[in-house]
PDB file of C-alpha atoms in Angstrom:
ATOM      1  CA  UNK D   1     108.485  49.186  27.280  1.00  0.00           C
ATOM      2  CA  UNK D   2     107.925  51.144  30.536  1.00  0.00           C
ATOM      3  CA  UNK D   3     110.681  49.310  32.683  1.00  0.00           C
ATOM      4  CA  UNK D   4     107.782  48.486  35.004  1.00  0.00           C
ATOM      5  CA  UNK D   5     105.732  45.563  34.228  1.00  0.00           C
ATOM      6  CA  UNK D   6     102.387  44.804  35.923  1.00  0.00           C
ATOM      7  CA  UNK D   7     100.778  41.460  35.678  1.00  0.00           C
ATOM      8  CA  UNK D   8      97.711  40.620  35.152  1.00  0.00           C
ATOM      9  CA  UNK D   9      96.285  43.493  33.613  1.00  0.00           C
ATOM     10  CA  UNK D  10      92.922  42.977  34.208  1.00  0.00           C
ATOM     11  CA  UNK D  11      91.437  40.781  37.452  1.00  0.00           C
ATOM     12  CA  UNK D  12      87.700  40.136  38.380  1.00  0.00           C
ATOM     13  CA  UNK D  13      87.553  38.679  41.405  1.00  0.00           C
ATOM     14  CA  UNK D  14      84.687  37.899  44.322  1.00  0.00           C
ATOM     15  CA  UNK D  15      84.711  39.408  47.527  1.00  0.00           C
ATOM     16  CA  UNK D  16      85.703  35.996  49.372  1.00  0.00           C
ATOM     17  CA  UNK D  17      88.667  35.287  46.410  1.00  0.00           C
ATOM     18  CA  UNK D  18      92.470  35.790  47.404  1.00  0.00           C
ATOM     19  CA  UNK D  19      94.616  37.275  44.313  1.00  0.00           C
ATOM     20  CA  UNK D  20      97.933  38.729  44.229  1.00  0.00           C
ATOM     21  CA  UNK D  21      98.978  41.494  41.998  1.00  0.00           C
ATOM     22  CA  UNK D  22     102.624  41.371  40.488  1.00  0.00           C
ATOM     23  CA  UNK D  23     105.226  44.312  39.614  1.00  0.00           C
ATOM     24  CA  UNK D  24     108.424  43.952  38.568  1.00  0.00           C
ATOM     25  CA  UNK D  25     110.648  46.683  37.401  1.00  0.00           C
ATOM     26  CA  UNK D  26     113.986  46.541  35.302  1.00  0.00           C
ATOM     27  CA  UNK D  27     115.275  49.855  36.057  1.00  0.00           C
ATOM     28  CA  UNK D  28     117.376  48.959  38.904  1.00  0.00           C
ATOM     29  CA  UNK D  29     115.621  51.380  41.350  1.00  0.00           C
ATOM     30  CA  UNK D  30     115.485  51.197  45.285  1.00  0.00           C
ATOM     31  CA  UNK D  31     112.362  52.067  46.249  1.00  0.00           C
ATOM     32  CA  UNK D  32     108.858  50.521  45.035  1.00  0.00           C
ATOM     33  CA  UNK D  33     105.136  51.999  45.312  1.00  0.00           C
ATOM     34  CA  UNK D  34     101.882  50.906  45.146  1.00  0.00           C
ATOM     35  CA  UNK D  35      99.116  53.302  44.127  1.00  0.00           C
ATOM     36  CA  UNK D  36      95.255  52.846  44.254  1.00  0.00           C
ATOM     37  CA  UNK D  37      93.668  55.366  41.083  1.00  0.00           C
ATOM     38  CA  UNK D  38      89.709  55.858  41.495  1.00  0.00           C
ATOM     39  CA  UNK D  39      87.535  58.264  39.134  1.00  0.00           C
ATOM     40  CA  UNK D  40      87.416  61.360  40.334  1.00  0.00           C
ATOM     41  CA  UNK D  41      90.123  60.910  43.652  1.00  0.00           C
ATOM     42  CA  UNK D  42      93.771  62.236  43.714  1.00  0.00           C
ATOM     43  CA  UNK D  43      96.112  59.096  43.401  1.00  0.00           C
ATOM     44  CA  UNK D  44      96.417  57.482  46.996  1.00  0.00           C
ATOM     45  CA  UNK D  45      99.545  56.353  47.875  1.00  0.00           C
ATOM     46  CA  UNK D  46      99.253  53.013  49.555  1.00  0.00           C
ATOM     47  CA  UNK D  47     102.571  51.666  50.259  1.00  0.00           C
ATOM     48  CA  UNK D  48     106.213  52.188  49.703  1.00  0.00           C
ATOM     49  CA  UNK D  49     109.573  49.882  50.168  1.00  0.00           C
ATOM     50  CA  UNK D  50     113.250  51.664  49.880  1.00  0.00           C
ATOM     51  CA  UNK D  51     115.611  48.519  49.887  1.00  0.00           C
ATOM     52  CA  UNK D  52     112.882  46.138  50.556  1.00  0.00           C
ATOM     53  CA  UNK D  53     111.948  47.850  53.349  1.00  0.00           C
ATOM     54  CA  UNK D  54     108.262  49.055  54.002  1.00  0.00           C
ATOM     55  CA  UNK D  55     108.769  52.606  54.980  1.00  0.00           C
ATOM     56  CA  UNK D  56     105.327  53.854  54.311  1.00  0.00           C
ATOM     57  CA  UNK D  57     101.813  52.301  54.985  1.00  0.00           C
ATOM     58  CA  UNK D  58      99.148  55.162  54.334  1.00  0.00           C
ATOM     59  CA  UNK D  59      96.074  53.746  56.502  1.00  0.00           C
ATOM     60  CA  UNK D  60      95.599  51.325  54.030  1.00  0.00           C
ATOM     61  CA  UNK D  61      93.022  48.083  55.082  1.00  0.00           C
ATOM     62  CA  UNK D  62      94.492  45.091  56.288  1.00  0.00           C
ATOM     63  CA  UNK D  63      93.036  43.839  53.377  1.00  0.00           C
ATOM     64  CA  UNK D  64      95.903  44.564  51.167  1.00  0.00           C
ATOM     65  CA  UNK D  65      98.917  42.861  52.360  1.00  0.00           C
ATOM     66  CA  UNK D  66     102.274  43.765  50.526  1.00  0.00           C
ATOM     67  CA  UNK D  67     105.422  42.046  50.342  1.00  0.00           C
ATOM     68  CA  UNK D  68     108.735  42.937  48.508  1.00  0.00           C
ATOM     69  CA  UNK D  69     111.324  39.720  48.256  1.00  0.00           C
ATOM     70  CA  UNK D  70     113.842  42.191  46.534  1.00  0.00           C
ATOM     71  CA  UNK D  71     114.376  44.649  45.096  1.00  0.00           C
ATOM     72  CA  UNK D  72     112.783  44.412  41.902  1.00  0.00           C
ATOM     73  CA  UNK D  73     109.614  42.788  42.364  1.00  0.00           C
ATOM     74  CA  UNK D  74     106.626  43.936  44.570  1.00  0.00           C
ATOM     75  CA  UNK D  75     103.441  42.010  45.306  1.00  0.00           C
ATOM     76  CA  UNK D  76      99.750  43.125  46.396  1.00  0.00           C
ATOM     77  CA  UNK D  77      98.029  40.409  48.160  1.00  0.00           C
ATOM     78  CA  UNK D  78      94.433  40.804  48.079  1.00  0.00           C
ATOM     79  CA  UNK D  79      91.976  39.109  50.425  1.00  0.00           C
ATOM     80  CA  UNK D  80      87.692  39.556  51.332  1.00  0.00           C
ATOM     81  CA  UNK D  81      88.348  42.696  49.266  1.00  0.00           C
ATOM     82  CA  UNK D  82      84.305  44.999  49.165  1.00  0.00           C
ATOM     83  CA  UNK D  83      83.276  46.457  45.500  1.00  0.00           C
ATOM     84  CA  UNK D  84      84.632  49.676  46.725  1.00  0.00           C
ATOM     85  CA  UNK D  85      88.241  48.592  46.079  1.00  0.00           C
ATOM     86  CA  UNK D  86      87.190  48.282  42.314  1.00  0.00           C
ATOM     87  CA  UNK D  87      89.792  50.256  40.518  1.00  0.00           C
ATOM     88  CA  UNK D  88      93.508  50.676  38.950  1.00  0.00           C
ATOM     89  CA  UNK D  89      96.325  49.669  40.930  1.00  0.00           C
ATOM     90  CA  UNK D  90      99.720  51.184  39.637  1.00  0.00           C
ATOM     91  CA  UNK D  91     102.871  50.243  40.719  1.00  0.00           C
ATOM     92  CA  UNK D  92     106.171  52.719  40.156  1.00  0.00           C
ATOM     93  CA  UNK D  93     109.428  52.625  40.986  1.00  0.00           C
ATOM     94  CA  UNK D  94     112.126  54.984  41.559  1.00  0.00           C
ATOM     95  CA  UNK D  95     115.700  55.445  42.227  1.00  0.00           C
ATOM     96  CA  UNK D  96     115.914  56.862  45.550  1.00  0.00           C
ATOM     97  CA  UNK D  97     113.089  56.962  47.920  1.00  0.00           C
ATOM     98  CA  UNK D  98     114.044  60.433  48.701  1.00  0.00           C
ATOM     99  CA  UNK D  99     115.287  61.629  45.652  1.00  0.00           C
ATOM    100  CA  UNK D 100     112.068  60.720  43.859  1.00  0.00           C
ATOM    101  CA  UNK D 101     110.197  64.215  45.448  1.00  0.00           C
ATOM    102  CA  UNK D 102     112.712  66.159  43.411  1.00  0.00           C
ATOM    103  CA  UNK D 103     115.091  64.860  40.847  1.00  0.00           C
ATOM    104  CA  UNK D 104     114.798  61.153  40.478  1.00  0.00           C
ATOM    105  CA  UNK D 105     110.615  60.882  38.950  1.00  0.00           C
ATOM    106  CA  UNK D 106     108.898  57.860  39.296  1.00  0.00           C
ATOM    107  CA  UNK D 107     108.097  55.609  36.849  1.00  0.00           C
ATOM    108  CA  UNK D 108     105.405  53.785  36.549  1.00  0.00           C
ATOM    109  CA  UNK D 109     103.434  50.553  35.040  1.00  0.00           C
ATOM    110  CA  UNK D 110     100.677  50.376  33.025  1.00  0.00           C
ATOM    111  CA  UNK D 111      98.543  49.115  35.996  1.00  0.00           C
ATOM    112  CA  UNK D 112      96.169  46.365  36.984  1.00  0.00           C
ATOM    113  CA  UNK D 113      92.320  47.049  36.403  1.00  0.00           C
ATOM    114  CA  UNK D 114      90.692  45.237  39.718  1.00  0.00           C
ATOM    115  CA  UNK D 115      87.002  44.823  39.734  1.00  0.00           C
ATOM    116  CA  UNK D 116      85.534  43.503  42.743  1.00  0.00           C
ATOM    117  CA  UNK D 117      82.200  41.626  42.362  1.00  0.00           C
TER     118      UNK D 117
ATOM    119  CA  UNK B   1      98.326  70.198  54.394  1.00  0.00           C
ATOM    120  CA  UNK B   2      99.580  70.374  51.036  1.00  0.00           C
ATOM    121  CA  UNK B   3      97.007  69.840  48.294  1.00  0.00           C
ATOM    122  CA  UNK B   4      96.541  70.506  44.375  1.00  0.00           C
ATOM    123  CA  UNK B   5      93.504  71.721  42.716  1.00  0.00           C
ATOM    124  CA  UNK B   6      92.981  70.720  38.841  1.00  0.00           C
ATOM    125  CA  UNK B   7      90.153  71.978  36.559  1.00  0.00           C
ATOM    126  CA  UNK B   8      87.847  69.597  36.014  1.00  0.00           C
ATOM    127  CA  UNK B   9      87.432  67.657  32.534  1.00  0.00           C
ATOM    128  CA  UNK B  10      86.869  66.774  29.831  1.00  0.00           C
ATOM    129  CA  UNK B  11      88.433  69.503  28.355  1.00  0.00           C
ATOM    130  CA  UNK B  12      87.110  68.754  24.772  1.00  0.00           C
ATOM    131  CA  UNK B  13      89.225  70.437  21.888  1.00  0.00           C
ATOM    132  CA  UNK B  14      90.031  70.610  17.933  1.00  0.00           C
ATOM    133  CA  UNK B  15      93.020  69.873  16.610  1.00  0.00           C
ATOM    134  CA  UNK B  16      95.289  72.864  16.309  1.00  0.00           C
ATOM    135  CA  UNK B  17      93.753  74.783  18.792  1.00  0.00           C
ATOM    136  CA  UNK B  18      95.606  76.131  22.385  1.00  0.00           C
ATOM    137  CA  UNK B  19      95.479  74.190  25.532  1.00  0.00           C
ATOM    138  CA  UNK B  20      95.195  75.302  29.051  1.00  0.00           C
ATOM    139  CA  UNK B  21      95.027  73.070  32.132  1.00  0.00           C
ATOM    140  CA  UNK B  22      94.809  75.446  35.186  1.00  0.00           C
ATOM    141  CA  UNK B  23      96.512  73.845  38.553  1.00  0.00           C
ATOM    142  CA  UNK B  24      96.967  75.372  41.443  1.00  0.00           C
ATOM    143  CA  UNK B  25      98.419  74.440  44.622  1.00  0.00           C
ATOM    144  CA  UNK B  26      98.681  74.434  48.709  1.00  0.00           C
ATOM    145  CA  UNK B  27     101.951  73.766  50.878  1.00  0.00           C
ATOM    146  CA  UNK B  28     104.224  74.637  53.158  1.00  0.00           C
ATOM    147  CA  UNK B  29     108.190  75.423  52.362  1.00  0.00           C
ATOM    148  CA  UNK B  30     109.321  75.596  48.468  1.00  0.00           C
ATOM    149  CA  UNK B  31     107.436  72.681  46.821  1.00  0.00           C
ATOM    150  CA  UNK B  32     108.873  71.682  43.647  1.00  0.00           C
ATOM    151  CA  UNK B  33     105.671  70.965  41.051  1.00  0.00           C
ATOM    152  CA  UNK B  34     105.198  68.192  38.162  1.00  0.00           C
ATOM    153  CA  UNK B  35     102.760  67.525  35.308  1.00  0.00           C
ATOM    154  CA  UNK B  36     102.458  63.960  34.798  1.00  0.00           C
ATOM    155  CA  UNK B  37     100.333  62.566  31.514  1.00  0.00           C
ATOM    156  CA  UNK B  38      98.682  59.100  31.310  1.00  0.00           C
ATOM    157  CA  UNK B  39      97.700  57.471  27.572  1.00  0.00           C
ATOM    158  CA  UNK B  40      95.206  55.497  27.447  1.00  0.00           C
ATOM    159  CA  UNK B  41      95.456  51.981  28.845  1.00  0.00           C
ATOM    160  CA  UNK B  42      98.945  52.967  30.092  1.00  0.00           C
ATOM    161  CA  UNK B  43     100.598  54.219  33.716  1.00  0.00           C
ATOM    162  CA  UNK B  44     101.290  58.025  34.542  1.00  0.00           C
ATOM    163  CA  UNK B  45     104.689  59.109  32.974  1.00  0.00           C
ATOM    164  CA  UNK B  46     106.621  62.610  33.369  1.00  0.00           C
ATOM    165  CA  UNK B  47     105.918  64.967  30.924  1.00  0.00           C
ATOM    166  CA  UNK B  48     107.612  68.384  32.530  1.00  0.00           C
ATOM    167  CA  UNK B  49     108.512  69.363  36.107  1.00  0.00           C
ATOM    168  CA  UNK B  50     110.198  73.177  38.062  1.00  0.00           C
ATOM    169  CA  UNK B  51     111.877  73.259  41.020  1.00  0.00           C
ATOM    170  CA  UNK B  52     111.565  76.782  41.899  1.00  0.00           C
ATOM    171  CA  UNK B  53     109.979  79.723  41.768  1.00  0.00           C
ATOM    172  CA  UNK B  54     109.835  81.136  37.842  1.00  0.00           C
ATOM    173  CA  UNK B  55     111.488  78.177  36.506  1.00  0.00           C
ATOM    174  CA  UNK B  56     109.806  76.764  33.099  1.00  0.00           C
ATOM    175  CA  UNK B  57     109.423  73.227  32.431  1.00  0.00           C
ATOM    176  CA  UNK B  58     108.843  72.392  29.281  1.00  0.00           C
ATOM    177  CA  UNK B  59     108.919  68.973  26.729  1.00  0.00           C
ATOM    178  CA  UNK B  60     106.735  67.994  23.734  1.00  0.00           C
ATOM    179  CA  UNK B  61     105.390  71.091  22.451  1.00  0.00           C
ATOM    180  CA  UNK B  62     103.975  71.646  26.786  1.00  0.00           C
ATOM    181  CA  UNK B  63     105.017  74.549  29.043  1.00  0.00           C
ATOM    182  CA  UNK B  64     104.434  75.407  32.228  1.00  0.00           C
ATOM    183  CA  UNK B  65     106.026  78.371  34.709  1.00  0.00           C
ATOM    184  CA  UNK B  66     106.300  77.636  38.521  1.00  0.00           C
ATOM    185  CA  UNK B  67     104.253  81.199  39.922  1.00  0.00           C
ATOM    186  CA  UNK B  68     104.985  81.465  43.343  1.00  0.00           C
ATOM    187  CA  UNK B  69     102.870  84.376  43.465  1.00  0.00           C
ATOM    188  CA  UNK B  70      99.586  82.816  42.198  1.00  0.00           C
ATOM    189  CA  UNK B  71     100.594  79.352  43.291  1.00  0.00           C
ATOM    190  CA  UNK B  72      99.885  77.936  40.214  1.00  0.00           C
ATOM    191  CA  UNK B  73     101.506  75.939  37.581  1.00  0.00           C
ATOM    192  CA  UNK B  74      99.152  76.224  34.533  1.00  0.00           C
ATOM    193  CA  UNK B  75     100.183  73.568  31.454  1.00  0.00           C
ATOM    194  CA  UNK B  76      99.963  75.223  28.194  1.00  0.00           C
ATOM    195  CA  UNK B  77     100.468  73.922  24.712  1.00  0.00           C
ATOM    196  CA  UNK B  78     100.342  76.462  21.759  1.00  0.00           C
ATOM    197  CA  UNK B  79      98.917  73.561  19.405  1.00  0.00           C
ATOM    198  CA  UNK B  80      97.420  70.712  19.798  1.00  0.00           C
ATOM    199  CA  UNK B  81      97.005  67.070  18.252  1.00  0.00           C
ATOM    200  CA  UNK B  82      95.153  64.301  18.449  1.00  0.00           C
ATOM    201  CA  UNK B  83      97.948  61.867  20.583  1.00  0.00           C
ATOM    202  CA  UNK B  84      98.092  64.649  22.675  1.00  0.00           C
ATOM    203  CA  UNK B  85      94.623  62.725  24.104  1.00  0.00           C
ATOM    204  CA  UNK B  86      95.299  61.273  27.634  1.00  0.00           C
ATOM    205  CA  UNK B  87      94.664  62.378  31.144  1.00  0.00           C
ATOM    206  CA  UNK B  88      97.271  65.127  32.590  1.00  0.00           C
ATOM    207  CA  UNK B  89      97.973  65.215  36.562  1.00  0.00           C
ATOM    208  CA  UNK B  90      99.299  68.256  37.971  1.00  0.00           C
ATOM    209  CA  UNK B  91     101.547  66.971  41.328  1.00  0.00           C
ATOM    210  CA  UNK B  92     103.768  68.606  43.842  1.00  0.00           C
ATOM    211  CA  UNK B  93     106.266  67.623  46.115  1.00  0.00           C
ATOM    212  CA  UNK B  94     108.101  68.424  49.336  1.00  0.00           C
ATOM    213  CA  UNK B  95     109.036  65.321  51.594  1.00  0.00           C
ATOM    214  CA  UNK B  96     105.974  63.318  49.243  1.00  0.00           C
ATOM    215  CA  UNK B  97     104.643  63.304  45.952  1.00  0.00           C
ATOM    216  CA  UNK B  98     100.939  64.698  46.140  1.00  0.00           C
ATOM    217  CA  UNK B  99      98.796  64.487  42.932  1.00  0.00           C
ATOM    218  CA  UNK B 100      95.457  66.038  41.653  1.00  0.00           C
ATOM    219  CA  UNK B 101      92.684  64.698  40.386  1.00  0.00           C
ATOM    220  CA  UNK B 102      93.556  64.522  36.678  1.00  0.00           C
ATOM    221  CA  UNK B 103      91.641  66.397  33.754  1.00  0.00           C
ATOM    222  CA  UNK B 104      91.614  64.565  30.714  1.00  0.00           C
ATOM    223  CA  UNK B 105      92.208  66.059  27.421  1.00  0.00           C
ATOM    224  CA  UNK B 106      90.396  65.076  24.021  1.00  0.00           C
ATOM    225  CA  UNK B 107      91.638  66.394  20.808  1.00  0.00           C
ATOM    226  CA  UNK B 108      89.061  65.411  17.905  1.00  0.00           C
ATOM    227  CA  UNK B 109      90.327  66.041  14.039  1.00  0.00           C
TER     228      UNK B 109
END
């Protein structure tokens, strides 16, 4: 039990499908992320929300749309996504938005495995 | 900007045997610096982290010494075992969390 729970685990979806990926975390933490992992590539930091807020949107396509109702759930809303978004999408939480860089780490789900076809 | 460098994997080894995973990093101001590890099928998860120059993080058997003068932060394990198997990320931090690439470790019997 992570704390973080990511739902569905796995999705295969076509490029003209909308999906939404879940998160929900149990921790009690302020501030949400969404992370893209590809073979090979750092971890790229897509979004963030402290307090529901979106504080952070990394260039990401307009393709992804997030949304955060509260506190403890996050959503990835996927539309006309291209086979080159194929990959794992991890959520995390932490306490403080701030506080993550240095004493607060972030925790994180087991991830959804997207394959676009 | 601020950047890590990991050594790329596999790094393939027996059980038993000693474990380096070289990182080494880029940034401006006092960057405190993180290993995370990821298990198969599962999310990243902290294994150790130092906030400062010569500090030692260490937890499950894993070390690793903040060297300000070699900006690196090397993760070291004296003996390793087969659910030590998983992908470790070397990360630093000053106003954002910045990750490498990953290497991933296999231990085989």
């Amino acid at each position: 039990e992570t704390g973080v729970t990511q739902t569905p685990r796995h999705l295969v979806m076509g490029m003209t499908n909308k999906k939404s990926l879940k998160c929900e975390q149990h921790l009690g933490h302020n501030a949400m992320y969404w992370y893209k992992q590809s073979a090979k590539k750092p971890l790229e930091l897509m979004f963030v929300y402290s307090l529901e807020e979106r504080v952070e949107n990394n260039s990401v396509p307009s393709r992804f749309s997030p949304e955060c109702p509260n506190s403890s759930h996050l959503f990835l809303h996927l539309h006309t996504l291209q086979p080159e978004d194929s990959a794992l999408y991890l959520c995390a939480s932490s306490q403080e938005r701030q506080a993550q860089v240095n004493n607060s780490p972030l925790h994180f789900g087991n991830g959804t495995r997207l394959t676009v076809t | 900007g601020n950047s890590v460098t990991q050594m790329e994997g596999p790094v393939t080894l027996s059980e038993e045997a000693f474990l380096t995973i070289n990182c080494t990093y880029t940034a401006t101001g006092y960057p405190s610096l993180f290993w995370y590890v990821q298990y198969p099928g599962e999310g990243l998860q902290l294994l150790l982290k130092a906030t400062k120059a010569d500090d030692k993080g260490s937890n499950k058997g894993f070390e690793a010494t903040y060297r300000k003068e070699t900006t690196s932060f090397h993760l070291e394990k004296g003996s390793v075992q087969v659910s030590d198997s998983a992908v470790y990320f070397c990360a630093l931090s000053t106003d954002k969390l910045i990750f490498g690439t990953g290497t991933r470790l296999q231990v085989f019997p």
